[in-house]
PDB file of C-alpha atoms in Angstrom:
ATOM      1  CA  GLN A   1     -14.797  28.602 -11.159  1.00 45.00           C
ATOM      2  CA  ILE A   2     -13.186  29.713 -14.395  1.00 47.00           C
ATOM      3  CA  GLU A   3     -11.920  27.323 -17.070  1.00 46.00           C
ATOM      4  CA  PHE A   4      -9.737  28.351 -19.892  1.00 47.00           C
ATOM      5  CA  SER A   5      -7.833  26.863 -22.748  1.00 45.00           C
ATOM      6  CA  GLY A   6      -5.569  24.088 -21.847  1.00 51.00           C
ATOM      7  CA  GLY A   7      -8.295  22.505 -19.552  1.00 54.00           C
ATOM      8  CA  GLU A   8      -7.141  23.765 -16.174  1.00 55.00           C
ATOM      9  CA  SER A   9      -9.575  25.359 -13.908  1.00 59.00           C
ATOM     10  CA  TRP A  10      -9.303  27.573 -10.802  1.00 56.00           C
ATOM     11  CA  TYR A  11     -11.502  28.866  -8.055  1.00 59.00           C
ATOM     12  CA  ALA A  12      -9.599  31.366  -6.012  1.00 62.00           C
ATOM     13  CA  GLY A  13      -6.761  33.604  -6.787  1.00 72.00           C
ATOM     14  CA  GLY A  14      -4.594  36.516  -5.552  1.00 79.00           C
ATOM     15  CA  ALA A  15      -4.144  39.993  -6.934  1.00 78.00           C
ATOM     16  CA  PHE A  16      -2.118  40.486 -10.106  1.00 85.00           C
ATOM     17  CA  SER A  17       1.391  41.516  -9.618  1.00 89.00           C
ATOM     18  CA  CYS A  18       3.981  42.081 -12.562  1.00 88.00           C
ATOM     19  CA  GLY A  19       1.253  40.770 -14.933  1.00 86.00           C
ATOM     20  CA  GLY A  20       0.566  37.443 -13.145  1.00 88.00           C
ATOM     21  CA  ALA A  21      -1.724  36.125 -10.439  1.00 88.00           C
ATOM     22  CA  VAL A  22      -1.286  33.062  -8.278  1.00 86.00           C
ATOM     23  CA  VAL A  23      -4.466  30.819  -8.362  1.00 84.00           C
ATOM     24  CA  LEU A  24      -5.570  27.666  -6.615  1.00 81.00           C
ATOM     25  CA  SER A  25      -6.263  24.768  -9.088  1.00 81.00           C
ATOM     26  CA  ARG A  26      -9.650  23.128  -9.008  1.00 78.00           C
ATOM     27  CA  LYS A  27      -8.601  20.022 -10.792  1.00 81.00           C
ATOM     28  CA  GLN A  28      -5.459  19.449  -8.629  1.00 83.00           C
ATOM     29  CA  PRO A  29      -6.500  20.369  -5.007  1.00 83.00           C
ATOM     30  CA  GLY A  30      -3.559  21.774  -2.997  1.00 86.00           C
ATOM     31  CA  LYS A  31      -1.753  22.906  -6.069  1.00 91.00           C
ATOM     32  CA  VAL A  32      -1.278  26.631  -7.404  1.00 92.00           C
ATOM     33  CA  PHE A  33      -0.283  28.120 -10.637  1.00 89.00           C
ATOM     34  CA  PHE A  34       0.018  31.459 -12.396  1.00 91.00           C
ATOM     35  CA  LEU A  35      -2.366  33.131 -14.657  1.00 87.00           C
ATOM     36  CA  ASP A  36      -1.636  36.094 -16.904  1.00 87.00           C
ATOM     37  CA  LYS A  37      -4.145  38.929 -17.363  1.00 85.00           C
ATOM     38  CA  LYS A  38      -5.727  37.080 -20.372  1.00 84.00           C
ATOM     39  CA  GLY A  39      -6.484  34.096 -18.246  1.00 81.00           C
ATOM     40  CA  LYS A  40      -3.593  32.072 -19.802  1.00 84.00           C
ATOM     41  CA  MET A  41      -1.524  29.782 -17.686  1.00 86.00           C
ATOM     42  CA  LEU A  42       1.980  31.029 -17.291  1.00 89.00           C
ATOM     43  CA  GLY A  43       4.293  28.221 -18.080  1.00 87.00           C
ATOM     44  CA  ASP A  44       3.021  24.599 -17.529  1.00 86.00           C
ATOM     45  CA  SER A  45       3.880  23.869 -13.999  1.00 90.00           C
ATOM     46  CA  MET A  46       1.910  23.495 -10.879  1.00 93.00           C
ATOM     47  CA  TYR A  47       3.286  24.238  -7.475  1.00 96.00           C
ATOM     48  CA  ASP A  48       2.716  23.191  -3.792  1.00 96.00           C
ATOM     49  CA  LYS A  49       3.235  26.735  -2.653  1.00 95.00           C
ATOM     50  CA  SER A  50       4.105  30.114  -4.009  1.00 95.00           C
ATOM     51  CA  TRP A  51       4.495  33.892  -3.376  1.00 94.00           C
ATOM     52  CA  ALA A  52       3.111  36.586  -5.703  1.00 93.00           C
ATOM     53  CA  PHE A  53       5.392  37.995  -8.447  1.00 95.00           C
ATOM     54  CA  SER A  54       7.571  40.755  -7.265  1.00 95.00           C
ATOM     55  CA  GLU A  55      10.325  42.338  -9.419  1.00 95.00           C
ATOM     56  CA  ASN A  56       9.526  39.822 -12.193  1.00 94.00           C
ATOM     57  CA  VAL A  57      10.093  36.697 -10.164  1.00 96.00           C
ATOM     58  CA  ALA A  58       8.130  34.598  -7.823  1.00 96.00           C
ATOM     59  CA  ALA A  59       9.219  31.982  -5.162  1.00 97.00           C
ATOM     60  CA  VAL A  60       7.595  28.573  -5.708  1.00 97.00           C
ATOM     61  CA  ALA A  61       7.785  25.263  -3.857  1.00 97.00           C
ATOM     62  CA  VAL A  62       7.577  21.673  -4.982  1.00 97.00           C
ATOM     63  CA  ASN A  63       8.040  18.695  -2.609  1.00 97.00           C
ATOM     64  CA  ASN A  64       9.147  21.255   0.221  1.00 96.00           C
ATOM     65  CA  ARG A  65      12.002  22.773  -1.852  1.00 98.00           C
ATOM     66  CA  TRP A  66      11.872  26.260  -3.006  1.00 98.00           C
ATOM     67  CA  GLY A  67      13.108  27.957  -6.243  1.00 98.00           C
ATOM     68  CA  LEU A  68      12.284  31.121  -8.342  1.00 98.00           C
ATOM     69  CA  VAL A  69      10.342  31.336 -11.564  1.00 97.00           C
ATOM     70  CA  ASP A  70      10.144  34.292 -14.070  1.00 96.00           C
ATOM     71  CA  LEU A  71       7.113  35.742 -15.702  1.00 92.00           C
ATOM     72  CA  SER A  72       7.006  33.185 -18.366  1.00 91.00           C
ATOM     73  CA  GLY A  73       6.817  30.381 -15.751  1.00 92.00           C
ATOM     74  CA  LYS A  74      10.386  29.244 -16.426  1.00 95.00           C
ATOM     75  CA  LEU A  75      12.232  28.058 -13.401  1.00 96.00           C
ATOM     76  CA  VAL A  76      15.233  30.443 -13.070  1.00 97.00           C
ATOM     77  CA  VAL A  77      16.591  29.237  -9.656  1.00 98.00           C
ATOM     78  CA  PRO A  78      16.235  25.432  -9.074  1.00 98.00           C
ATOM     79  CA  TYR A  79      14.376  23.899  -6.219  1.00 98.00           C
ATOM     80  CA  GLN A  80      17.198  23.810  -3.710  1.00 97.00           C
ATOM     81  CA  PHE A  81      16.160  25.985  -0.691  1.00 98.00           C
ATOM     82  CA  ASP A  82      14.231  25.078   2.352  1.00 98.00           C
ATOM     83  CA  VAL A  83      12.363  28.494   2.109  1.00 98.00           C
ATOM     84  CA  ILE A  84      12.483  31.457  -0.207  1.00 98.00           C
ATOM     85  CA  ASP A  85      10.487  34.526   1.011  1.00 96.00           C
ATOM     86  CA  PHE A  86       8.881  37.353  -1.072  1.00 93.00           C
ATOM     87  CA  HIS A  87      11.330  39.089  -3.382  1.00 95.00           C
ATOM     88  CA  SER A  88      11.962  42.809  -2.408  1.00 96.00           C
ATOM     89  CA  CYS A  89      14.583  45.370  -3.223  1.00 96.00           C
ATOM     90  CA  GLY A  90      16.314  42.902  -5.602  1.00 96.00           C
ATOM     91  CA  LEU A  91      16.765  40.129  -2.970  1.00 97.00           C
ATOM     92  CA  SER A  92      14.916  37.228  -1.469  1.00 98.00           C
ATOM     93  CA  ALA A  93      15.272  36.143   2.204  1.00 98.00           C
ATOM     94  CA  THR A  94      16.205  32.448   1.866  1.00 98.00           C
ATOM     95  CA  CYS A  95      16.766  29.646   4.323  1.00 98.00           C
ATOM     96  CA  MET A  96      19.040  26.566   3.711  1.00 97.00           C
ATOM     97  CA  GLY A  97      19.910  24.160   6.445  1.00 96.00           C
ATOM     98  CA  GLN A  98      18.446  26.281   9.292  1.00 95.00           C
ATOM     99  CA  LYS A  99      20.407  29.417   8.303  1.00 98.00           C
ATOM    100  CA  TRP A 100      19.067  32.588   6.526  1.00 98.00           C
ATOM    101  CA  GLY A 101      20.591  34.784   4.063  1.00 98.00           C
ATOM    102  CA  TYR A 102      19.729  36.542   0.795  1.00 98.00           C
ATOM    103  CA  ILE A 103      19.773  35.635  -2.928  1.00 98.00           C
ATOM    104  CA  ASP A 104      19.276  37.680  -5.982  1.00 98.00           C
ATOM    105  CA  SER A 105      16.899  36.795  -8.763  1.00 97.00           C
ATOM    106  CA  THR A 106      19.561  34.491 -10.369  1.00 97.00           C
ATOM    107  CA  GLY A 107      20.071  32.504  -7.063  1.00 97.00           C
ATOM    108  CA  PHE A 108      23.395  34.154  -6.382  1.00 98.00           C
ATOM    109  CA  ARG A 109      24.068  34.398  -2.634  1.00 97.00           C
ATOM    110  CA  VAL A 110      24.398  38.220  -2.037  1.00 98.00           C
ATOM    111  CA  ILE A 111      24.323  37.940   1.767  1.00 97.00           C
ATOM    112  CA  GLU A 112      25.698  34.717   3.219  1.00 97.00           C
ATOM    113  CA  PHE A 113      23.594  32.260   5.205  1.00 98.00           C
ATOM    114  CA  SER A 114      24.536  33.206   8.566  1.00 97.00           C
ATOM    115  CA  TYR A 115      21.396  34.404  10.256  1.00 98.00           C
ATOM    116  CA  ASN A 116      18.893  32.571  12.444  1.00 98.00           C
ATOM    117  CA  PHE A 117      16.183  34.432  10.671  1.00 97.00           C
ATOM    118  CA  ALA A 118      16.131  36.984   7.858  1.00 98.00           C
ATOM    119  CA  GLY A 119      12.984  39.127   6.864  1.00 97.00           C
ATOM    120  CA  VAL A 120      11.827  40.792   3.720  1.00 96.00           C
ATOM    121  CA  PHE A 121      13.449  44.076   2.744  1.00 96.00           C
ATOM    122  CA  ASN A 122      11.211  47.076   3.319  1.00 95.00           C
ATOM    123  CA  LEU A 123      10.545  48.972   0.090  1.00 92.00           C
ATOM    124  CA  SER A 124      10.313  52.282   1.819  1.00 94.00           C
ATOM    125  CA  ASN A 125      13.592  52.275   3.803  1.00 95.00           C
ATOM    126  CA  GLY A 126      15.514  49.439   2.144  1.00 94.00           C
ATOM    127  CA  LEU A 127      16.054  47.705   5.531  1.00 96.00           C
ATOM    128  CA  ALA A 128      15.501  44.116   6.634  1.00 96.00           C
ATOM    129  CA  CYS A 129      15.154  42.554  10.082  1.00 96.00           C
ATOM    130  CA  VAL A 130      17.580  39.666  10.788  1.00 97.00           C
ATOM    131  CA  GLU A 131      18.207  37.573  13.889  1.00 97.00           C
ATOM    132  CA  VAL A 132      21.791  36.847  14.808  1.00 95.00           C
ATOM    133  CA  GLY A 133      23.235  34.653  17.477  1.00 83.00           C
TER     134      GLY A 133
END
C-alpha cells in the first residue's frame, strides 16, 4: 500500500503509459484512479473501470457509462457510451445501443455505429476486426 498527499491510497496498479498509471483504490474498494510518475493523483475522480492511457486519453466508466479523460484527468468525452475500448490509431472502438463504431479523442463519430462488434485498431498494420451482419 502506498499513501500520498491528498489522503488516497492504492494497493495495485498497472504500467505507466503516457505518464499515467491506473491503480486500484484501497480506501474505495472497486474504484480506480490514475497516478502520475510522482505519485500524484491525476484529476480528482474515481472510476468504476478504465483502460490505460493511450495517445493521451483513457476510457473510463462510471455507473456503466463510458467516456474519455485526458492526461490531466479532465473528462473530455462525457459518460454516454455503453463501452469504449482502448484508444489506438487515433480511434476508440465504441458501443452504443448494441451497435459498434469508432470515435476520436473528442467523441466525434468517425466511423458510424453500424457493426455488431468492432475491435481495436492494430498499431502495426492499421487494421481492425469488425463483425457485420
